[in-house]
């Protein structure tokens, strides 16, 4: 096996700590990210993650947990994750980006939501540094071992990790990339369907009474399958069917949260910050002409333009407080993905000296596209009328490195997989003229990407 070696790095973690952070990175040739993820099935099931950006210039796979940062600290959770990550990486000298350890994970949508079900025991903040980290960046692949220990002599353990790394790489390179059958769905149910329809009417009346301007109400779809579905099985279908989206998978014990989101929350690259305003949607047409006509309809639809304006206004305001040189186009354009088209406006700016990616995540979440306007009133209404726990759905999921670069997507078009069951999530923005039936039908369109990957079909 041909490797290009980068120097191993030893870092003392914290000034008073005896912990040492060992990293060793090698460049490898030809490697399928999915095959590397699948190679970790026996040893690291329940402790893996997968990420690919929309442009397909950056792919990240993590196997195992070298370090975990998690908390249930409610409003302080973003700051605590940032503080612990800075402490862990404070001794890292800015070297080649290929030597960077990467923290991957997400924050739940609403730490005040205590509804249990599939999200029971999931922390409000959950991030990990992988034991074996694969990064594919611009067609070059790097595998890093991350090992954090307070052992005096850890050479033997690290040597075992090297052996394991080589076996994982070999398995990913030599074994054929497996093709997986679609799971066989045996039944489905729409939990709280009537409550959802009723909630639209209640929320529209609250909006008419000026309790809020917009509130996003979501619902779930529960699927039952013949047998347990594995993470590589479902990710392989999502990756192949939704190439134009952010692709992600995060395991936590028996739960895999995965999806294909069109929406960036924030990206930071060398001090430059980028966000996407994605709000307002319509289905795709069956022909190019019909598709174009639907797109024109969306671009002139006052309800959707109003929803979109709330998001642009809020994200621009957040950028103005945290950045200089903020750029915002005058109007939205269309973002077309396989099942749906959205109104889309990009925003960018130069980060202020004290601004960071996690501070932007904290201030941006939830955007009006996922929560509502005004934010606090909308969140209270969601807690009252949405009879489910979103967990990571519609929440920030992504990564950051030791230099503060990183990217978070909004985890929509997503699902939670728990053994032989899957829970799909979708929602829509409710304004004063919203109609329950049309909102319900919009969620059916938004369920489609994850439903197709799972081999399911609804009897609409």
Short mmCIF file of C-alpha atoms in Angstrom, two decimals:
data_model
loop_
_atom_site.label_atom_id
_atom_site.label_comp_id
_atom_site.label_asym_id
_atom_site.label_seq_id
_atom_site.Cartn_x
_atom_site.Cartn_y
_atom_site.Cartn_z
CA UNK A 1 0.00 0.00 0.00
CA UNK A 2 1.51 3.32 -1.09
CA UNK A 3 1.26 6.12 1.48
CA UNK A 4 2.52 9.65 1.47
CA UNK A 5 3.37 10.45 5.10
CA UNK A 6 2.81 13.67 6.99
CA UNK A 7 4.54 14.17 10.30
CA UNK A 8 2.83 12.89 13.42
CA UNK A 9 1.97 15.58 15.96
CA UNK A 10 1.92 15.36 19.76
CA UNK A 11 0.04 18.07 21.63
CA UNK A 12 -0.46 18.59 25.34
CA UNK A 13 -4.13 19.26 25.96
CA UNK A 14 -4.58 22.28 28.22
CA UNK A 15 -1.97 23.85 30.45
CA UNK A 16 -2.57 21.66 33.52
CA UNK A 17 -3.55 18.51 31.70
CA UNK A 18 -1.54 15.36 31.32
CA UNK A 19 -3.50 14.44 28.22
CA UNK A 20 -1.61 14.20 24.96
CA UNK A 21 -3.29 14.59 21.57
CA UNK A 22 -1.52 12.38 19.00
CA UNK A 23 -2.27 12.86 15.31
CA UNK A 24 -0.81 11.09 12.32
CA UNK A 25 -1.93 11.79 8.75
CA UNK A 26 -1.17 9.90 5.56
CA UNK A 27 -2.24 10.64 2.01
CA UNK A 28 -3.82 7.65 0.31
CA UNK A 29 -4.82 6.93 -3.25
CA UNK A 30 -8.29 6.08 -4.58
CA UNK A 31 -10.71 5.66 -1.74
CA UNK A 32 -14.51 5.52 -1.67
CA UNK A 33 -15.88 7.47 1.29
CA UNK A 34 -18.88 5.13 1.50
CA UNK A 35 -16.63 2.07 1.43
CA UNK A 36 -14.49 3.53 4.23
CA UNK A 37 -17.65 4.24 6.26
CA UNK A 38 -18.87 0.66 5.65
CA UNK A 39 -15.46 -0.77 6.63
CA UNK A 40 -16.12 0.50 10.16
CA UNK A 41 -19.37 -1.49 10.52
CA UNK A 42 -18.10 -4.23 12.85
CA UNK A 43 -15.78 -2.20 15.10
CA UNK A 44 -17.33 1.28 15.09
CA UNK A 45 -21.07 0.86 14.46
CA UNK A 46 -22.89 3.59 16.41
CA UNK A 47 -19.79 5.84 16.38
CA UNK A 48 -19.51 6.99 12.78
CA UNK A 49 -20.26 10.11 10.77
CA UNK A 50 -20.46 11.11 7.12
CA UNK A 51 -20.48 14.54 5.46
CA UNK A 52 -20.19 15.86 1.93
CA UNK A 53 -20.65 19.49 0.89
CA UNK A 54 -22.94 20.55 -1.95
CA UNK A 55 -20.04 21.33 -4.29
CA UNK A 56 -18.54 17.84 -3.71
CA UNK A 57 -15.13 19.40 -2.97
CA UNK A 58 -15.02 18.21 0.64
CA UNK A 59 -15.97 14.82 2.07
CA UNK A 60 -15.48 13.75 5.68
CA UNK A 61 -15.89 10.30 7.22
CA UNK A 62 -15.28 9.58 10.89
CA UNK A 63 -14.93 6.13 12.47
CA UNK A 64 -14.80 5.85 16.25
CA UNK A 65 -14.56 8.52 18.92
CA UNK A 66 -11.16 9.83 19.97
CA UNK A 67 -12.90 12.62 21.88
CA UNK A 68 -16.52 13.56 22.55
CA UNK A 69 -17.94 16.96 23.43
CA UNK A 70 -21.55 16.86 24.55
CA UNK A 71 -23.73 18.84 26.93
CA UNK A 72 -27.30 19.66 27.90
CA UNK A 73 -26.56 23.27 28.73
CA UNK A 74 -29.51 24.84 26.88
CA UNK A 75 -28.65 28.41 25.78
CA UNK A 76 -25.01 28.05 26.89
CA UNK A 77 -24.42 24.93 24.78
CA UNK A 78 -22.79 26.69 21.80
CA UNK A 79 -20.33 28.56 24.02
CA UNK A 80 -19.44 25.42 25.99
CA UNK A 81 -18.70 23.40 22.87
CA UNK A 82 -16.56 26.25 21.54
CA UNK A 83 -14.67 26.61 24.84
CA UNK A 84 -13.92 22.88 25.10
CA UNK A 85 -12.85 22.65 21.45
CA UNK A 86 -10.53 25.67 21.83
CA UNK A 87 -9.02 24.16 24.95
CA UNK A 88 -8.46 20.84 23.20
CA UNK A 89 -6.82 22.43 20.15
CA UNK A 90 -5.13 25.49 21.68
CA UNK A 91 -1.66 23.99 21.38
CA UNK A 92 -2.03 23.07 17.72
CA UNK A 93 0.32 25.11 15.58
CA UNK A 94 -1.27 26.30 12.34
CA UNK A 95 0.29 23.90 9.90
CA UNK A 96 -0.89 22.22 6.72
CA UNK A 97 -4.70 21.98 6.66
CA UNK A 98 -4.38 18.23 6.09
CA UNK A 99 -3.08 17.89 9.66
CA UNK A 100 -6.15 19.46 11.21
CA UNK A 101 -8.33 17.43 13.56
CA UNK A 102 -12.01 17.97 12.74
CA UNK A 103 -14.92 18.19 15.15
CA UNK A 104 -18.19 16.90 13.69
CA UNK A 105 -21.71 16.93 15.14
CA UNK A 106 -24.83 18.93 15.75
CA UNK A 107 -27.10 20.84 18.11
CA UNK A 108 -30.71 19.78 18.68
CA UNK A 109 -33.41 22.13 17.40
CA UNK A 110 -34.90 23.10 20.75
CA UNK A 111 -33.26 22.21 24.09
CA UNK A 112 -36.52 23.04 25.87
CA UNK A 113 -38.45 20.31 24.06
CA UNK A 114 -38.86 17.35 26.40
CA UNK A 115 -41.03 15.05 24.25
CA UNK A 116 -39.27 11.68 24.27
CA UNK A 117 -39.79 8.99 21.56
CA UNK A 118 -36.87 8.43 19.14
CA UNK A 119 -34.75 11.29 20.55
CA UNK A 120 -34.72 10.06 24.15
CA UNK A 121 -31.17 10.19 25.58
CA UNK A 122 -29.83 12.32 22.71
CA UNK A 123 -27.80 15.25 24.13
CA UNK A 124 -28.57 18.86 23.18
CA UNK A 125 -25.04 19.18 21.78
CA UNK A 126 -23.19 16.18 20.37
CA UNK A 127 -19.77 16.45 18.71
CA UNK A 128 -16.91 14.01 18.20
CA UNK A 129 -13.34 13.87 16.95
CA UNK A 130 -13.00 10.61 15.04
CA UNK A 131 -10.39 7.98 15.86
CA UNK A 132 -9.96 7.41 12.11
CA UNK A 133 -10.73 10.52 10.05
CA UNK A 134 -10.95 10.41 6.25
CA UNK A 135 -10.89 13.72 4.39
CA UNK A 136 -11.28 13.89 0.62
CA UNK A 137 -10.55 17.41 -0.52
CA UNK A 138 -10.33 18.30 -4.21
CA UNK A 139 -9.73 14.66 -5.22
CA UNK A 140 -6.95 14.05 -2.68
CA UNK A 141 -7.61 11.66 0.21
CA UNK A 142 -6.06 11.83 3.69
CA UNK A 143 -6.55 9.49 6.63
CA UNK A 144 -5.72 10.76 10.10
CA UNK A 145 -5.47 8.82 13.35
CA UNK A 146 -6.53 10.96 16.32
CA UNK A 147 -5.62 9.58 19.73
CA UNK A 148 -6.04 11.44 23.01
CA UNK A 149 -4.67 9.81 26.14
CA UNK A 150 -3.17 10.37 29.57
CA UNK A 151 -1.20 7.11 29.42
CA UNK A 152 2.53 7.49 30.05
CA UNK A 153 3.45 5.02 27.33
CA UNK A 154 0.93 4.72 24.54
CA UNK A 155 3.21 3.55 21.72
CA UNK A 156 1.71 0.06 21.73
CA UNK A 157 -1.86 1.36 21.51
CA UNK A 158 -0.96 3.78 18.73
CA UNK A 159 0.75 1.00 16.80
CA UNK A 160 -2.46 -1.05 17.06
CA UNK A 161 -4.39 1.95 15.67
CA UNK A 162 -1.96 2.14 12.74
CA UNK A 163 -2.60 -1.52 11.97
CA UNK A 164 -6.34 -0.97 12.23
CA UNK A 165 -6.12 2.09 9.96
CA UNK A 166 -4.26 0.12 7.30
CA UNK A 167 -6.88 -2.65 7.47
CA UNK A 168 -9.72 -0.13 7.09
CA UNK A 169 -8.02 1.50 4.10
CA UNK A 170 -7.33 -1.89 2.54
CA UNK A 171 -10.94 -3.00 3.00
CA UNK A 172 -12.22 0.24 1.46
CA UNK A 173 -9.84 0.03 -1.51
CA UNK A 174 -9.95 -3.67 -2.31
CA UNK A 175 -13.51 -4.73 -1.63
CA UNK A 176 -16.01 -3.75 -4.28
CA UNK A 177 -18.23 -0.84 -3.35
CA UNK A 178 -21.29 -2.73 -2.25
CA UNK A 179 -24.66 -2.14 -3.87
CA UNK A 180 -27.45 -2.36 -1.35
CA UNK A 181 -31.07 -3.28 -2.01
CA UNK A 182 -33.77 -0.82 -1.02
CA UNK A 183 -35.32 -1.67 2.35
CA UNK A 184 -38.78 -3.25 2.27
CA UNK A 185 -41.36 -1.10 4.03
CA UNK A 186 -44.18 -3.07 5.64
CA UNK A 187 -46.29 -0.19 6.96
CA UNK A 188 -46.33 3.51 7.75
CA UNK A 189 -48.25 5.85 9.97
CA UNK A 190 -48.63 9.61 10.24
CA UNK A 191 -48.36 10.38 13.96
CA UNK A 192 -50.59 13.20 15.15
CA UNK A 193 -51.90 13.89 11.62
CA UNK A 194 -55.15 15.40 12.85
CA UNK A 195 -53.35 17.36 15.55
CA UNK A 196 -51.02 18.72 12.86
CA UNK A 197 -53.95 19.83 10.65
CA UNK A 198 -55.67 21.41 13.67
CA UNK A 199 -52.45 23.18 14.66
CA UNK A 200 -52.29 24.97 11.28
CA UNK A 201 -55.71 26.49 11.92
CA UNK A 202 -54.79 27.46 15.50
CA UNK A 203 -51.48 29.01 14.46
CA UNK A 204 -53.02 31.00 11.59
CA UNK A 205 -55.55 32.46 14.06
CA UNK A 206 -52.68 33.42 16.42
CA UNK A 207 -50.89 35.12 13.53
CA UNK A 208 -54.08 37.00 12.60
CA UNK A 209 -54.20 38.16 16.23
CA UNK A 210 -50.60 39.49 15.83
CA UNK A 211 -49.11 36.91 18.22
CA UNK A 212 -46.46 36.21 15.53
CA UNK A 213 -45.85 36.93 11.85
CA UNK A 214 -44.74 33.46 10.80
CA UNK A 215 -44.39 30.08 12.54
CA UNK A 216 -42.90 26.90 11.10
CA UNK A 217 -44.89 23.80 12.05
CA UNK A 218 -43.44 20.36 11.32
CA UNK A 219 -44.68 16.80 11.46
CA UNK A 220 -43.22 13.31 11.19
CA UNK A 221 -43.86 10.13 9.25
CA UNK A 222 -43.10 6.77 10.90
CA UNK A 223 -42.09 3.81 8.73
CA UNK A 224 -41.77 0.14 9.68
CA UNK A 225 -39.49 -2.22 7.75
CA UNK A 226 -39.14 -5.98 7.40
CA UNK A 227 -35.70 -5.98 8.99
CA UNK A 228 -33.02 -3.77 10.51
CA UNK A 229 -31.54 -1.25 8.07
CA UNK A 230 -27.80 -0.55 8.30
CA UNK A 231 -26.26 2.90 8.07
CA UNK A 232 -24.16 2.10 4.94
CA UNK A 233 -27.27 0.67 3.25
CA UNK A 234 -29.34 3.82 3.61
CA UNK A 235 -26.48 6.31 3.11
CA UNK A 236 -25.54 4.65 -0.18
CA UNK A 237 -29.02 5.40 -1.57
CA UNK A 238 -29.12 8.97 -0.26
CA UNK A 239 -25.65 9.74 -1.65
CA UNK A 240 -26.55 8.43 -5.12
CA UNK A 241 -30.03 9.95 -5.31
CA UNK A 242 -29.39 13.45 -3.91
CA UNK A 243 -26.01 14.53 -5.32
CA UNK A 244 -26.90 18.24 -5.39
CA UNK A 245 -27.40 18.51 -1.62
CA UNK A 246 -25.38 18.51 1.59
CA UNK A 247 -25.18 14.83 2.53
CA UNK A 248 -24.82 13.85 6.17
CA UNK A 249 -25.06 10.93 8.54
CA UNK A 250 -24.47 10.94 12.30
CA UNK A 251 -24.66 7.83 14.46
CA UNK A 252 -25.47 7.89 18.16
CA UNK A 253 -25.75 4.36 19.48
CA UNK A 254 -28.68 2.68 17.70
CA UNK A 255 -29.80 5.91 16.02
CA UNK A 256 -28.60 7.17 12.64
CA UNK A 257 -29.66 10.69 11.73
CA UNK A 258 -29.12 11.32 8.03
CA UNK A 259 -30.29 13.51 5.22
CA UNK A 260 -29.71 15.54 2.06
CA UNK A 261 -30.18 19.23 2.80
CA UNK A 262 -30.24 22.02 0.20
CA UNK A 263 -29.58 24.62 2.87
CA UNK A 264 -26.32 25.99 4.22
CA UNK A 265 -26.59 27.65 7.62
CA UNK A 266 -23.06 29.05 7.64
CA UNK A 267 -19.63 28.37 6.20
CA UNK A 268 -16.37 29.97 7.32
CA UNK A 269 -13.27 29.76 5.15
CA UNK A 270 -10.18 31.76 6.16
CA UNK A 271 -12.23 34.44 7.90
CA UNK A 272 -14.85 34.77 5.17
CA UNK A 273 -18.40 33.79 6.20
CA UNK A 274 -21.15 32.56 3.89
CA UNK A 275 -24.82 31.76 4.48
CA UNK A 276 -27.82 30.82 2.34
CA UNK A 277 -31.34 32.13 2.66
CA UNK A 278 -33.55 29.27 1.49
CA UNK A 279 -37.28 29.74 2.05
CA UNK A 280 -40.32 29.44 -0.18
CA UNK A 281 -40.81 26.33 -2.28
CA UNK A 282 -42.75 24.71 -5.10
CA UNK A 283 -42.61 21.27 -6.72
CA UNK A 284 -40.60 20.41 -9.85
CA UNK A 285 -42.39 20.15 -13.19
CA UNK A 286 -42.70 16.94 -15.21
CA UNK A 287 -41.27 18.75 -18.29
CA UNK A 288 -38.71 21.53 -18.67
CA UNK A 289 -41.49 23.92 -19.74
CA UNK A 290 -43.70 23.04 -16.78
CA UNK A 291 -40.71 23.34 -14.46
CA UNK A 292 -39.90 26.80 -15.78
CA UNK A 293 -43.51 27.89 -15.37
CA UNK A 294 -43.59 26.64 -11.77
CA UNK A 295 -40.33 28.51 -11.10
CA UNK A 296 -41.81 31.74 -12.49
CA UNK A 297 -44.87 31.23 -10.31
CA UNK A 298 -42.65 30.84 -7.23
CA UNK A 299 -40.62 33.96 -8.05
CA UNK A 300 -43.80 36.05 -8.16
CA UNK A 301 -45.75 34.42 -5.31
CA UNK A 302 -46.31 36.96 -2.54
CA UNK A 303 -46.68 34.39 0.29
CA UNK A 304 -43.39 32.69 -0.61
CA UNK A 305 -41.60 35.99 -1.26
CA UNK A 306 -42.78 37.21 2.16
CA UNK A 307 -41.46 34.07 3.85
CA UNK A 308 -38.17 34.46 2.00
CA UNK A 309 -37.86 38.13 2.96
CA UNK A 310 -38.04 37.27 6.70
CA UNK A 311 -35.08 34.92 6.31
CA UNK A 312 -32.98 37.36 4.24
CA UNK A 313 -33.67 40.15 6.73
CA UNK A 314 -32.68 38.08 9.77
CA UNK A 315 -29.54 36.50 8.27
CA UNK A 316 -28.39 39.87 6.87
CA UNK A 317 -28.93 41.46 10.28
CA UNK A 318 -26.86 38.71 11.97
CA UNK A 319 -24.07 39.13 9.41
CA UNK A 320 -24.08 42.92 9.87
CA UNK A 321 -23.49 42.39 13.62
CA UNK A 322 -20.68 39.84 13.12
CA UNK A 323 -19.06 40.80 9.82
CA UNK A 324 -17.89 43.65 7.62
CA UNK A 325 -18.21 43.93 3.82
CA UNK A 326 -21.59 42.15 3.87
CA UNK A 327 -22.91 41.32 0.38
CA UNK A 328 -26.57 40.49 -0.34
CA UNK A 329 -28.11 40.27 -3.84
CA UNK A 330 -31.20 42.42 -4.50
CA UNK A 331 -33.56 39.52 -5.08
CA UNK A 332 -33.79 35.72 -4.85
CA UNK A 333 -33.03 33.22 -7.58
CA UNK A 334 -34.18 29.61 -7.93
CA UNK A 335 -32.42 26.69 -6.27
CA UNK A 336 -33.54 23.51 -8.03
CA UNK A 337 -33.01 20.07 -6.51
CA UNK A 338 -34.49 16.74 -7.49
CA UNK A 339 -37.96 16.98 -5.93
CA UNK A 340 -38.42 20.66 -5.18
CA UNK A 341 -37.35 24.19 -6.09
CA UNK A 342 -36.72 26.98 -3.59
CA UNK A 343 -36.19 30.70 -3.47
CA UNK A 344 -32.52 31.26 -2.68
CA UNK A 345 -30.41 34.28 -1.72
CA UNK A 346 -26.70 33.93 -0.75
CA UNK A 347 -25.18 36.21 1.93
CA UNK A 348 -21.47 36.68 2.66
CA UNK A 349 -19.15 38.85 4.73
CA UNK A 350 -15.75 39.18 6.39
CA UNK A 351 -15.78 37.94 10.00
CA UNK A 352 -15.04 40.44 12.76
CA UNK A 353 -12.03 39.57 14.94
CA UNK A 354 -14.17 38.24 17.80
CA UNK A 355 -16.71 36.41 15.62
CA UNK A 356 -16.47 32.62 15.09
CA UNK A 357 -18.38 29.97 13.21
CA UNK A 358 -20.05 28.68 16.39
CA UNK A 359 -21.06 32.20 17.42
CA UNK A 360 -22.72 32.61 14.01
CA UNK A 361 -24.44 29.22 14.44
CA UNK A 362 -25.70 30.37 17.85
CA UNK A 363 -27.11 33.64 16.50
CA UNK A 364 -28.52 32.23 13.26
CA UNK A 365 -30.33 29.21 14.70
CA UNK A 366 -33.20 28.87 14.18
CA UNK A 367 -33.63 31.05 11.11
CA UNK A 368 -37.16 32.18 10.23
CA UNK A 369 -37.17 29.37 7.64
CA UNK A 370 -37.21 26.79 10.47
CA UNK A 371 -38.55 28.66 13.50
CA UNK A 372 -40.50 31.79 12.69
CA UNK A 373 -40.82 35.53 13.28
CA UNK A 374 -40.39 36.89 15.91
CA UNK A 375 -38.13 34.03 17.02
CA UNK A 376 -39.07 33.70 20.71
CA UNK A 377 -42.82 33.97 20.15
CA UNK A 378 -42.61 31.48 17.28
CA UNK A 379 -40.64 29.00 19.42
CA UNK A 380 -43.25 29.23 22.19
CA UNK A 381 -46.02 28.52 19.68
CA UNK A 382 -44.07 25.56 18.25
CA UNK A 383 -43.66 24.11 21.77
CA UNK A 384 -47.39 24.46 22.36
CA UNK A 385 -48.78 23.17 19.06
CA UNK A 386 -46.17 20.83 17.58
CA UNK A 387 -46.71 17.44 19.25
CA UNK A 388 -43.26 15.96 18.53
CA UNK A 389 -39.56 16.39 19.23
CA UNK A 390 -37.58 17.56 16.22
CA UNK A 391 -34.31 16.36 17.71
CA UNK A 392 -31.67 17.22 15.10
CA UNK A 393 -34.26 17.87 12.39
CA UNK A 394 -34.07 21.50 11.16
CA UNK A 395 -31.06 22.04 13.45
CA UNK A 396 -27.39 22.86 12.72
CA UNK A 397 -25.22 19.88 11.70
CA UNK A 398 -21.65 20.14 10.44
CA UNK A 399 -17.97 20.46 11.25
CA UNK A 400 -15.18 22.81 12.27
CA UNK A 401 -11.40 22.56 12.46
CA UNK A 402 -8.80 23.98 14.85
CA UNK A 403 -8.40 27.17 12.78
CA UNK A 404 -12.10 28.01 12.98
CA UNK A 405 -12.93 26.98 9.42
CA UNK A 406 -15.99 24.81 8.95
CA UNK A 407 -19.50 24.49 7.62
CA UNK A 408 -22.95 23.80 9.04
CA UNK A 409 -26.05 22.83 7.10
CA UNK A 410 -29.64 23.08 8.26
CA UNK A 411 -30.66 19.46 8.76
CA UNK A 412 -33.85 19.38 6.69
CA UNK A 413 -34.85 16.62 4.19
CA UNK A 414 -33.75 14.27 6.92
CA UNK A 415 -34.74 11.21 8.90
CA UNK A 416 -33.84 9.22 12.00
CA UNK A 417 -33.25 5.52 11.58
CA UNK A 418 -33.56 3.24 14.61
CA UNK A 419 -32.99 -0.41 13.65
CA UNK A 420 -36.11 -1.45 11.65
CA UNK A 421 -37.94 1.88 11.99
CA UNK A 422 -37.48 5.28 10.35
CA UNK A 423 -38.88 8.67 11.26
CA UNK A 424 -39.06 11.28 8.51
CA UNK A 425 -39.54 14.99 9.20
CA UNK A 426 -40.93 17.90 7.19
CA UNK A 427 -42.48 21.28 7.91
CA UNK A 428 -43.61 24.51 6.39
CA UNK A 429 -43.92 28.19 7.21
CA UNK A 430 -47.38 29.18 8.44
CA UNK A 431 -48.57 32.73 7.78
CA UNK A 432 -52.02 34.25 8.20
CA UNK A 433 -53.43 32.96 4.88
CA UNK A 434 -52.00 29.43 5.18
CA UNK A 435 -54.39 26.52 4.55
CA UNK A 436 -54.04 23.26 6.45
CA UNK A 437 -54.54 20.98 3.44
CA UNK A 438 -52.03 22.74 1.19
CA UNK A 439 -49.47 22.80 4.04
CA UNK A 440 -50.04 19.07 4.53
CA UNK A 441 -49.48 18.44 0.81
CA UNK A 442 -46.27 20.51 0.90
CA UNK A 443 -44.89 18.19 3.61
CA UNK A 444 -45.62 15.20 1.34
CA UNK A 445 -43.34 16.74 -1.32
CA UNK A 446 -40.64 17.36 1.30
CA UNK A 447 -40.84 13.75 2.56
CA UNK A 448 -40.07 12.38 -0.90
CA UNK A 449 -36.22 12.40 -0.93
CA UNK A 450 -35.86 10.36 2.27
CA UNK A 451 -38.90 8.22 1.45
CA UNK A 452 -37.46 7.27 -1.93
CA UNK A 453 -34.10 6.37 -0.40
CA UNK A 454 -35.96 4.06 1.99
CA UNK A 455 -37.88 2.39 -0.85
CA UNK A 456 -41.19 3.61 0.55
CA UNK A 457 -44.25 4.98 -1.18
CA UNK A 458 -47.21 6.85 0.23
CA UNK A 459 -50.77 6.33 -0.94
CA UNK A 460 -51.59 9.97 -1.53
#
